[in-house]
Amino acid sequence: MSGDSAIAIDVRGLTKSFGGREVVHDLSMQVKRGSIYGFLGPNGSGKTTTIRILCGLLTPDSGEGTCLGYDIRKDADKIKRQVGYMTQRFSLYQDLSVRENLEFVARLYGLRDARGAAREMIKRLGLSGREDQLAGELSGGWKQRLALGACTLPSPKLLLLDEPTAGVDPKARRDFWNEIHALAAGGLTVLVSTHYMDEAERCHEIAYIAYGHLLAHGTVEDVIAKSALSTYTVTGEDLNELAVALTGKPGVDMVAPFGTSLHVSGRDVAALESSIAPWRERSSLHWQKSSPSLEDVFIELMGRSTDNFR
Ligand SMILES: Nc1ncnc2c1ncn2[C@@H]1O[C@H](COP(=O)(O)OP(=O)(O)O)[C@@H](O)[C@H]1O
Ligand SMILES: [Mg+2]
């Protein structure tokens, strides 16, 4: 990084259109060095496009800023050299072995001891014993670990991970996240896009982006607090009937089942209270005021953004 700024990514007003359609709108964000920053939002919201702008693969139509201290418009080559980018699709050679893939990548990056670097990485990834297995024959979880290993081989300062755990089983996802935390603890900055709430909760900061608009950002606690959402958790009988009855009522912005309970949320407390009042009398239902979950907040944000931007 040029200089020793505590900020790894600092961009303002990024905008990008494809074929006349704006897919990233006036997006500004800051990511602290050594932190894990989560990018959330529905499909087609511009997460991948933003990631590609940040590492210099795409030029924004407007906006400016720096990545690792380098200008995202003028110094794309310098940025690319210090960034590890794990794309949404598995991008290694399926018909090369684990070892061959890593050695190939190490040579591509011009590492002096490619074989040694590959050997070290196999150890670090816990892939010992599988080094001669073809990458294409690995399970989803092992493939992702291998891809992570490949993009950290050249010791990047910033990791961009685009939905790295989509379709990976829970145990492998947890291992993957432990590895990400270990890398961040070593000073690496990580920007990761995900659809999983439990993963969002493992990020130091998150941003929620919908239809090109960054709608909320901060720590998980910040984002929940700023939502100003009041939530009730309801348990009891006939929750389906209750959900149908409350949906669309004044003050009820969201009704969502969570396991055996129902979350009922709204921003206008007074209106929410009066809509649920008749149902609170029912002895078959148990109502409890709760704080909204991150998922409640995202569902509500998404509902609002669908109305506003679509
Ligand atoms: N190279 C491209 N050409 C035209 N449209 C694109 C291109 N890349 C992305 N898009 C469109 O931009 C929107 C945002 O895409 P993307 O950044 O991939 O979203 P996300 O990663 O959040 O799913 C989508 O509607 C997508 O179809
Ligand atoms: Mg994407």
mmCIF file of C-alpha atoms and ligand atoms in Angstrom:
data_model
loop_
_atom_site.group_PDB
_atom_site.id
_atom_site.type_symbol
_atom_site.label_atom_id
_atom_site.label_comp_id
_atom_site.label_asym_id
_atom_site.label_seq_id
_atom_site.Cartn_x
_atom_site.Cartn_y
_atom_site.Cartn_z
ATOM 1 C CA MET A 1 0.000 0.000 0.000
ATOM 2 C CA SER A 2 1.283 3.459 -0.781
ATOM 3 C CA GLY A 3 1.472 5.443 2.453
ATOM 4 C CA ASP A 4 0.399 3.757 5.661
ATOM 5 C CA SER A 5 -3.237 4.743 5.683
ATOM 6 C CA ALA A 6 -5.564 2.855 7.985
ATOM 7 C CA ILE A 7 -8.089 2.837 5.154
ATOM 8 C CA ALA A 8 -7.776 0.188 2.444
ATOM 9 C CA ILE A 9 -10.715 1.236 0.275
ATOM 10 C CA ASP A 10 -12.051 4.764 0.059
ATOM 11 C CA VAL A 11 -14.434 5.525 -2.819
ATOM 12 C CA ARG A 12 -17.074 8.167 -3.446
ATOM 13 C CA GLY A 13 -19.978 8.489 -5.833
ATOM 14 C CA LEU A 14 -19.305 5.404 -7.958
ATOM 15 C CA THR A 15 -21.771 5.009 -10.780
ATOM 16 C CA LYS A 16 -21.850 2.426 -13.554
ATOM 17 C CA SER A 17 -24.353 1.754 -16.307
ATOM 18 C CA PHE A 18 -24.604 -1.117 -18.773
ATOM 19 C CA GLY A 19 -26.579 -0.457 -21.926
ATOM 20 C CA GLY A 20 -28.176 2.664 -20.500
ATOM 21 C CA ARG A 21 -29.231 0.944 -17.264
ATOM 22 C CA GLU A 22 -27.595 2.152 -14.057
ATOM 23 C CA VAL A 23 -26.503 -0.864 -12.008
ATOM 24 C CA VAL A 24 -24.336 0.985 -9.456
ATOM 25 C CA HIS A 25 -25.710 4.305 -8.230
ATOM 26 C CA ASP A 26 -23.692 6.951 -6.355
ATOM 27 C CA LEU A 27 -21.966 4.383 -4.176
ATOM 28 C CA SER A 28 -19.528 5.515 -1.481
ATOM 29 C CA MET A 29 -17.767 3.256 0.974
ATOM 30 C CA GLN A 30 -14.742 2.995 3.232
ATOM 31 C CA VAL A 31 -13.081 -0.195 4.360
ATOM 32 C CA LYS A 32 -10.555 -0.221 7.188
ATOM 33 C CA ARG A 33 -7.300 -2.016 6.705
ATOM 34 C CA GLY A 34 -7.242 -5.474 8.295
ATOM 35 C CA SER A 35 -11.013 -5.649 8.538
ATOM 36 C CA ILE A 36 -13.549 -8.032 7.043
ATOM 37 C CA TYR A 37 -16.206 -6.103 5.158
ATOM 38 C CA GLY A 38 -19.334 -7.921 4.057
ATOM 39 C CA PHE A 39 -21.343 -7.058 0.997
ATOM 40 C CA LEU A 40 -24.958 -8.171 1.067
ATOM 41 C CA GLY A 41 -27.933 -7.748 -1.193
ATOM 42 C CA PRO A 42 -30.205 -9.521 -3.656
ATOM 43 C CA ASN A 43 -28.936 -10.931 -6.951
ATOM 44 C CA GLY A 44 -28.373 -8.347 -9.639
ATOM 45 C CA SER A 45 -27.745 -5.546 -7.142
ATOM 46 C CA GLY A 46 -24.331 -4.579 -8.411
ATOM 47 C CA LYS A 47 -22.087 -6.338 -5.882
ATOM 48 C CA THR A 48 -19.881 -8.015 -8.480
ATOM 49 C CA THR A 49 -19.777 -4.857 -10.587
ATOM 50 C CA THR A 50 -18.641 -2.841 -7.562
ATOM 51 C CA ILE A 51 -15.964 -5.408 -6.695
ATOM 52 C CA ARG A 52 -14.670 -5.212 -10.259
ATOM 53 C CA ILE A 53 -14.551 -1.409 -10.140
ATOM 54 C CA LEU A 54 -12.629 -1.498 -6.854
ATOM 55 C CA CYS A 55 -9.856 -3.679 -8.202
ATOM 56 C CA GLY A 56 -9.504 -1.761 -11.447
ATOM 57 C CA LEU A 57 -11.088 -4.347 -13.761
ATOM 58 C CA LEU A 58 -13.899 -1.935 -14.651
ATOM 59 C CA THR A 59 -13.850 1.847 -14.904
ATOM 60 C CA PRO A 60 -16.776 3.647 -13.264
ATOM 61 C CA ASP A 61 -18.764 6.130 -15.372
ATOM 62 C CA SER A 62 -18.364 8.613 -12.550
ATOM 63 C CA GLY A 63 -16.969 8.684 -9.056
ATOM 64 C CA GLU A 64 -13.474 8.431 -7.704
ATOM 65 C CA GLY A 65 -11.384 7.015 -4.939
ATOM 66 C CA THR A 66 -8.530 4.836 -3.896
ATOM 67 C CA CYS A 67 -7.909 1.175 -3.295
ATOM 68 C CA LEU A 68 -4.793 0.370 -1.222
ATOM 69 C CA GLY A 69 -3.836 4.009 -1.638
ATOM 70 C CA TYR A 70 -3.918 3.851 -5.450
ATOM 71 C CA ASP A 71 -6.295 5.765 -7.679
ATOM 72 C CA ILE A 72 -8.919 3.330 -9.000
ATOM 73 C CA ARG A 73 -8.972 5.156 -12.348
ATOM 74 C CA LYS A 74 -5.281 5.745 -12.989
ATOM 75 C CA ASP A 75 -3.443 3.010 -11.098
ATOM 76 C CA ALA A 76 -5.463 -0.088 -11.953
ATOM 77 C CA ASP A 77 -2.296 -2.073 -12.722
ATOM 78 C CA LYS A 78 -0.768 -1.351 -9.327
ATOM 79 C CA ILE A 79 -4.004 -2.310 -7.588
ATOM 80 C CA LYS A 80 -4.334 -5.590 -9.492
ATOM 81 C CA ARG A 81 -0.852 -6.631 -8.399
ATOM 82 C CA GLN A 82 -1.795 -6.416 -4.731
ATOM 83 C CA VAL A 83 -5.283 -7.831 -4.846
ATOM 84 C CA GLY A 84 -6.408 -11.448 -4.645
ATOM 85 C CA TYR A 85 -9.745 -11.832 -6.414
ATOM 86 C CA MET A 86 -11.811 -14.957 -6.010
ATOM 87 C CA THR A 87 -14.528 -14.848 -8.630
ATOM 88 C CA GLN A 88 -18.049 -16.183 -8.266
ATOM 89 C CA ARG A 89 -17.280 -19.152 -10.505
ATOM 90 C CA PHE A 90 -14.525 -21.673 -9.723
ATOM 91 C CA SER A 91 -11.703 -20.452 -11.910
ATOM 92 C CA LEU A 92 -8.982 -23.063 -11.498
ATOM 93 C CA TYR A 93 -8.210 -25.921 -13.865
ATOM 94 C CA GLN A 94 -10.523 -28.848 -13.144
ATOM 95 C CA ASP A 95 -8.203 -31.302 -14.873
ATOM 96 C CA LEU A 96 -5.056 -30.280 -13.028
ATOM 97 C CA SER A 97 -4.281 -31.638 -9.569
ATOM 98 C CA VAL A 98 -4.323 -29.501 -6.438
ATOM 99 C CA ARG A 99 -0.528 -29.251 -6.524
ATOM 100 C CA GLU A 100 -0.395 -28.486 -10.249
ATOM 101 C CA ASN A 101 -2.971 -25.722 -9.911
ATOM 102 C CA LEU A 102 -1.082 -24.061 -7.080
ATOM 103 C CA GLU A 103 2.291 -24.382 -8.808
ATOM 104 C CA PHE A 104 0.806 -22.966 -11.980
ATOM 105 C CA VAL A 105 -0.629 -19.965 -10.149
ATOM 106 C CA ALA A 106 2.639 -19.448 -8.259
ATOM 107 C CA ARG A 107 4.552 -19.361 -11.573
ATOM 108 C CA LEU A 108 1.958 -17.037 -13.086
ATOM 109 C CA TYR A 109 2.670 -14.599 -10.266
ATOM 110 C CA GLY A 110 6.395 -15.041 -10.750
ATOM 111 C CA LEU A 111 7.079 -16.423 -7.272
ATOM 112 C CA ARG A 112 10.702 -17.498 -7.017
ATOM 113 C CA ASP A 113 10.101 -20.918 -5.461
ATOM 114 C CA ALA A 114 6.811 -21.976 -7.023
ATOM 115 C CA ARG A 115 7.029 -25.599 -5.832
ATOM 116 C CA GLY A 116 7.894 -24.551 -2.283
ATOM 117 C CA ALA A 117 5.097 -21.976 -2.205
ATOM 118 C CA ALA A 118 2.604 -24.569 -3.443
ATOM 119 C CA ARG A 119 3.815 -27.066 -0.821
ATOM 120 C CA GLU A 120 3.441 -24.479 1.961
ATOM 121 C CA MET A 121 -0.047 -23.581 0.815
ATOM 122 C CA ILE A 122 -1.139 -27.232 0.683
ATOM 123 C CA LYS A 123 -0.065 -27.541 4.303
ATOM 124 C CA ARG A 124 -1.750 -24.321 5.329
ATOM 125 C CA LEU A 125 -5.018 -25.318 3.641
ATOM 126 C CA GLY A 126 -5.040 -28.725 5.269
ATOM 127 C CA LEU A 127 -4.940 -30.302 1.797
ATOM 128 C CA SER A 128 -2.041 -32.630 2.589
ATOM 129 C CA GLY A 129 -2.896 -36.072 1.232
ATOM 130 C CA ARG A 130 -5.056 -34.568 -1.496
ATOM 131 C CA GLU A 131 -2.335 -32.809 -3.462
ATOM 132 C CA ASP A 132 -2.558 -35.244 -6.383
ATOM 133 C CA GLN A 133 -6.346 -35.219 -6.569
ATOM 134 C CA LEU A 134 -7.805 -33.422 -9.593
ATOM 135 C CA ALA A 135 -9.328 -30.067 -8.668
ATOM 136 C CA GLY A 136 -12.485 -31.028 -10.531
ATOM 137 C CA GLU A 137 -12.968 -34.033 -8.244
ATOM 138 C CA LEU A 138 -12.823 -32.070 -4.998
ATOM 139 C CA SER A 139 -15.996 -31.380 -3.007
ATOM 140 C CA GLY A 140 -17.415 -27.838 -3.110
ATOM 141 C CA GLY A 141 -15.839 -26.947 0.224
ATOM 142 C CA TRP A 142 -12.360 -28.151 -0.743
ATOM 143 C CA LYS A 143 -12.583 -26.409 -4.091
ATOM 144 C CA GLN A 144 -13.271 -23.132 -2.320
ATOM 145 C CA ARG A 145 -10.339 -23.655 0.032
ATOM 146 C CA LEU A 146 -8.106 -24.363 -2.944
ATOM 147 C CA ALA A 147 -9.347 -21.245 -4.736
ATOM 148 C CA LEU A 148 -8.723 -19.200 -1.594
ATOM 149 C CA GLY A 149 -5.233 -20.654 -1.398
ATOM 150 C CA ALA A 150 -4.541 -19.798 -5.014
ATOM 151 C CA CYS A 151 -5.570 -16.177 -4.636
ATOM 152 C CA THR A 152 -3.561 -15.695 -1.434
ATOM 153 C CA LEU A 153 -0.367 -17.268 -2.885
ATOM 154 C CA PRO A 154 1.168 -13.955 -4.002
ATOM 155 C CA SER A 155 0.542 -12.448 -0.513
ATOM 156 C CA PRO A 156 -2.021 -9.830 -1.555
ATOM 157 C CA LYS A 157 -2.910 -6.891 0.698
ATOM 158 C CA LEU A 158 -6.580 -7.062 -0.199
ATOM 159 C CA LEU A 159 -8.796 -10.073 -0.822
ATOM 160 C CA LEU A 160 -11.977 -9.704 -2.852
ATOM 161 C CA LEU A 161 -14.173 -12.753 -2.371
ATOM 162 C CA ASP A 162 -17.304 -12.885 -4.483
ATOM 163 C CA GLU A 163 -19.830 -15.243 -2.885
ATOM 164 C CA PRO A 164 -17.058 -17.640 -1.927
ATOM 165 C CA THR A 165 -19.263 -20.056 -0.004
ATOM 166 C CA ALA A 166 -22.328 -20.288 -2.238
ATOM 167 C CA GLY A 167 -23.395 -23.929 -2.218
ATOM 168 C CA VAL A 168 -20.779 -25.014 0.327
ATOM 169 C CA ASP A 169 -21.852 -27.117 3.323
ATOM 170 C CA PRO A 170 -22.029 -25.508 6.803
ATOM 171 C CA LYS A 171 -18.919 -27.180 8.232
ATOM 172 C CA ALA A 172 -16.807 -26.177 5.233
ATOM 173 C CA ARG A 173 -18.238 -22.657 5.411
ATOM 174 C CA ARG A 174 -17.197 -22.389 9.053
ATOM 175 C CA ASP A 175 -13.668 -23.592 8.271
ATOM 176 C CA PHE A 176 -13.483 -21.146 5.395
ATOM 177 C CA TRP A 177 -14.490 -18.276 7.685
ATOM 178 C CA ASN A 178 -11.970 -19.278 10.334
ATOM 179 C CA GLU A 179 -9.318 -19.064 7.633
ATOM 180 C CA ILE A 180 -10.569 -15.619 6.531
ATOM 181 C CA HIS A 181 -10.381 -14.399 10.115
ATOM 182 C CA ALA A 182 -6.861 -15.743 10.473
ATOM 183 C CA LEU A 183 -5.841 -13.910 7.293
ATOM 184 C CA ALA A 184 -7.431 -10.650 8.487
ATOM 185 C CA ALA A 185 -5.720 -10.979 11.854
ATOM 186 C CA GLY A 186 -2.474 -11.038 9.868
ATOM 187 C CA GLY A 187 -3.325 -7.609 8.398
ATOM 188 C CA LEU A 188 -5.082 -8.600 5.184
ATOM 189 C CA THR A 189 -8.192 -6.612 4.284
ATOM 190 C CA VAL A 190 -11.112 -8.728 3.082
ATOM 191 C CA LEU A 191 -14.166 -7.643 1.121
ATOM 192 C CA VAL A 192 -16.608 -10.520 0.811
ATOM 193 C CA SER A 193 -20.037 -10.774 -0.759
ATOM 194 C CA THR A 194 -22.464 -13.292 0.669
ATOM 195 C CA HIS A 195 -26.121 -14.231 0.988
ATOM 196 C CA TYR A 196 -25.743 -15.903 4.362
ATOM 197 C CA MET A 197 -26.800 -14.010 7.504
ATOM 198 C CA ASP A 198 -24.527 -16.013 9.789
ATOM 199 C CA GLU A 199 -21.612 -14.947 7.579
ATOM 200 C CA ALA A 200 -22.714 -11.308 7.689
ATOM 201 C CA GLU A 201 -22.547 -11.565 11.454
ATOM 202 C CA ARG A 202 -18.930 -12.677 11.247
ATOM 203 C CA CYS A 203 -17.903 -9.494 9.387
ATOM 204 C CA HIS A 204 -16.472 -6.459 11.183
ATOM 205 C CA GLU A 205 -18.638 -4.205 9.042
ATOM 206 C CA ILE A 206 -21.304 -4.799 6.447
ATOM 207 C CA ALA A 207 -23.014 -2.924 3.649
ATOM 208 C CA TYR A 208 -26.402 -3.755 2.206
ATOM 209 C CA ILE A 209 -26.819 -2.954 -1.447
ATOM 210 C CA ALA A 210 -30.063 -3.278 -3.413
ATOM 211 C CA TYR A 211 -30.558 -2.391 -7.079
ATOM 212 C CA GLY A 212 -27.315 -0.420 -7.138
ATOM 213 C CA HIS A 213 -28.064 1.612 -4.026
ATOM 214 C CA LEU A 214 -26.087 1.192 -0.831
ATOM 215 C CA LEU A 215 -28.894 1.296 1.719
ATOM 216 C CA ALA A 216 -27.176 0.614 5.031
ATOM 217 C CA HIS A 217 -23.680 0.137 6.345
ATOM 218 C CA GLY A 218 -21.764 -0.167 9.580
ATOM 219 C CA THR A 219 -21.330 -2.865 12.192
ATOM 220 C CA VAL A 220 -24.163 -5.394 12.483
ATOM 221 C CA GLU A 221 -25.276 -3.612 15.685
ATOM 222 C CA ASP A 222 -25.246 -0.223 13.875
ATOM 223 C CA VAL A 223 -27.294 -1.530 10.985
ATOM 224 C CA ILE A 224 -29.895 -3.081 13.294
ATOM 225 C CA ALA A 225 -30.072 0.030 15.484
ATOM 226 C CA LYS A 226 -30.370 2.399 12.501
ATOM 227 C CA SER A 227 -33.202 0.374 10.986
ATOM 228 C CA ALA A 228 -35.557 1.792 13.653
ATOM 229 C CA LEU A 229 -37.596 -1.355 13.213
ATOM 230 C CA SER A 230 -39.869 -2.584 16.007
ATOM 231 C CA THR A 231 -40.252 -6.318 16.038
ATOM 232 C CA TYR A 232 -42.534 -8.783 17.810
ATOM 233 C CA THR A 233 -41.888 -12.486 17.958
ATOM 234 C CA VAL A 234 -45.096 -14.475 18.008
ATOM 235 C CA THR A 235 -45.465 -18.141 18.909
ATOM 236 C CA GLY A 236 -48.575 -20.260 19.216
ATOM 237 C CA GLU A 237 -51.232 -21.781 16.996
ATOM 238 C CA ASP A 238 -52.334 -20.844 13.507
ATOM 239 C CA LEU A 239 -49.382 -18.616 12.741
ATOM 240 C CA ASN A 240 -50.111 -18.955 9.025
ATOM 241 C CA GLU A 241 -53.537 -17.465 9.492
ATOM 242 C CA LEU A 242 -51.993 -14.642 11.527
ATOM 243 C CA ALA A 243 -49.368 -13.981 8.854
ATOM 244 C CA VAL A 244 -52.019 -13.708 6.157
ATOM 245 C CA ALA A 245 -54.191 -11.451 8.303
ATOM 246 C CA LEU A 246 -51.405 -9.034 9.222
ATOM 247 C CA THR A 247 -49.691 -8.756 5.856
ATOM 248 C CA GLY A 248 -50.289 -5.334 4.370
ATOM 249 C CA LYS A 249 -51.980 -3.902 7.479
ATOM 250 C CA PRO A 250 -51.020 -0.325 8.456
ATOM 251 C CA GLY A 251 -47.671 -0.219 10.272
ATOM 252 C CA VAL A 252 -46.871 -3.829 9.397
ATOM 253 C CA ASP A 253 -43.875 -3.606 7.074
ATOM 254 C CA MET A 254 -42.854 -7.207 7.334
ATOM 255 C CA VAL A 255 -44.189 -10.578 8.421
ATOM 256 C CA ALA A 256 -41.695 -13.426 8.268
ATOM 257 C CA PRO A 257 -41.712 -16.951 9.681
ATOM 258 C CA PHE A 258 -38.603 -18.001 11.630
ATOM 259 C CA GLY A 259 -38.754 -21.684 12.536
ATOM 260 C CA THR A 260 -41.794 -22.102 14.794
ATOM 261 C CA SER A 261 -42.249 -18.372 15.362
ATOM 262 C CA LEU A 262 -43.381 -15.397 13.341
ATOM 263 C CA HIS A 263 -41.580 -12.045 13.254
ATOM 264 C CA VAL A 264 -43.827 -9.034 12.782
ATOM 265 C CA SER A 265 -42.005 -5.743 12.215
ATOM 266 C CA GLY A 266 -42.656 -2.153 11.329
ATOM 267 C CA ARG A 267 -41.101 1.292 11.471
ATOM 268 C CA ASP A 268 -44.219 3.119 12.689
ATOM 269 C CA VAL A 269 -44.617 1.692 16.202
ATOM 270 C CA ALA A 270 -48.009 3.278 16.888
ATOM 271 C CA ALA A 271 -49.534 1.965 13.679
ATOM 272 C CA LEU A 272 -47.958 -1.452 14.224
ATOM 273 C CA GLU A 273 -49.299 -1.648 17.789
ATOM 274 C CA SER A 274 -52.833 -0.818 16.721
ATOM 275 C CA SER A 275 -52.792 -3.330 13.857
ATOM 276 C CA ILE A 276 -51.676 -6.161 16.107
ATOM 277 C CA ALA A 277 -53.846 -5.155 19.095
ATOM 278 C CA PRO A 278 -56.819 -7.447 18.291
ATOM 279 C CA TRP A 279 -54.471 -10.420 17.919
ATOM 280 C CA ARG A 280 -52.679 -9.787 21.183
ATOM 281 C CA GLU A 281 -55.871 -10.641 23.075
ATOM 282 C CA ARG A 282 -55.857 -14.187 21.707
ATOM 283 C CA SER A 283 -54.890 -16.706 24.346
ATOM 284 C CA SER A 284 -53.568 -19.116 21.683
ATOM 285 C CA LEU A 285 -50.835 -16.629 20.727
ATOM 286 C CA HIS A 286 -47.838 -15.492 22.711
ATOM 287 C CA TRP A 287 -46.385 -12.087 21.812
ATOM 288 C CA GLN A 288 -42.962 -10.894 22.809
ATOM 289 C CA LYS A 289 -41.262 -7.624 21.927
ATOM 290 C CA SER A 290 -37.848 -8.529 20.510
ATOM 291 C CA SER A 291 -35.030 -6.760 18.772
ATOM 292 C CA PRO A 292 -35.038 -7.290 15.011
ATOM 293 C CA SER A 293 -32.577 -9.775 13.574
ATOM 294 C CA LEU A 294 -30.244 -8.777 10.786
ATOM 295 C CA GLU A 295 -32.424 -10.814 8.462
ATOM 296 C CA ASP A 296 -35.532 -8.830 9.518
ATOM 297 C CA VAL A 297 -33.676 -5.621 8.717
ATOM 298 C CA PHE A 298 -32.530 -6.854 5.306
ATOM 299 C CA ILE A 299 -35.952 -8.160 4.332
ATOM 300 C CA GLU A 300 -37.442 -4.824 5.292
ATOM 301 C CA LEU A 301 -34.759 -2.868 3.398
ATOM 302 C CA MET A 302 -35.284 -5.026 0.349
ATOM 303 C CA GLY A 303 -39.050 -4.568 0.465
ATOM 304 C CA ARG A 304 -38.611 -0.828 0.615
ATOM 305 C CA SER A 305 -36.020 -0.735 -2.164
ATOM 306 C CA THR A 306 -38.197 -2.841 -4.473
ATOM 307 C CA ASP A 307 -40.873 -0.152 -4.181
ATOM 308 C CA ASN A 308 -38.435 2.713 -4.679
ATOM 309 C CA PHE A 309 -35.986 1.683 -7.348
ATOM 310 C CA ARG A 310 -37.416 -1.020 -9.516
HETATM 311 N N1 LIG B 1 -20.804 -6.741 -18.466
HETATM 312 C C1 LIG B 1 -22.115 -6.507 -18.292
HETATM 313 N N2 LIG B 1 -22.884 -6.104 -19.334
HETATM 314 C C2 LIG B 1 -24.196 -5.841 -19.185
HETATM 315 N N3 LIG B 1 -24.858 -5.963 -18.002
HETATM 316 C C3 LIG B 1 -24.148 -6.369 -16.929
HETATM 317 C C4 LIG B 1 -22.746 -6.666 -17.018
HETATM 318 N N4 LIG B 1 -22.314 -7.029 -15.780
HETATM 319 C C5 LIG B 1 -23.396 -6.969 -14.975
HETATM 320 N N5 LIG B 1 -24.499 -6.572 -15.663
HETATM 321 C C6 LIG B 1 -25.834 -6.369 -15.068
HETATM 322 O O1 LIG B 1 -25.700 -5.466 -13.980
HETATM 323 C C7 LIG B 1 -26.555 -5.828 -12.899
HETATM 324 C C8 LIG B 1 -25.720 -6.013 -11.653
HETATM 325 O O2 LIG B 1 -24.959 -7.189 -11.802
HETATM 326 P P1 LIG B 1 -23.934 -7.708 -10.715
HETATM 327 O O3 LIG B 1 -22.968 -6.636 -10.395
HETATM 328 O O4 LIG B 1 -23.376 -8.986 -11.238
HETATM 329 O O5 LIG B 1 -24.881 -7.964 -9.458
HETATM 330 P P2 LIG B 1 -24.692 -8.933 -8.196
HETATM 331 O O6 LIG B 1 -23.266 -9.335 -8.129
HETATM 332 O O7 LIG B 1 -25.142 -8.104 -7.029
HETATM 333 O O8 LIG B 1 -25.612 -10.090 -8.421
HETATM 334 C C9 LIG B 1 -27.279 -7.079 -13.342
HETATM 335 O O9 LIG B 1 -28.556 -6.702 -13.794
HETATM 336 C C10 LIG B 1 -26.428 -7.623 -14.480
HETATM 337 O O10 LIG B 1 -27.212 -8.315 -15.394
HETATM 338 MG MG MG B 2 -22.455 -11.202 -8.178
#
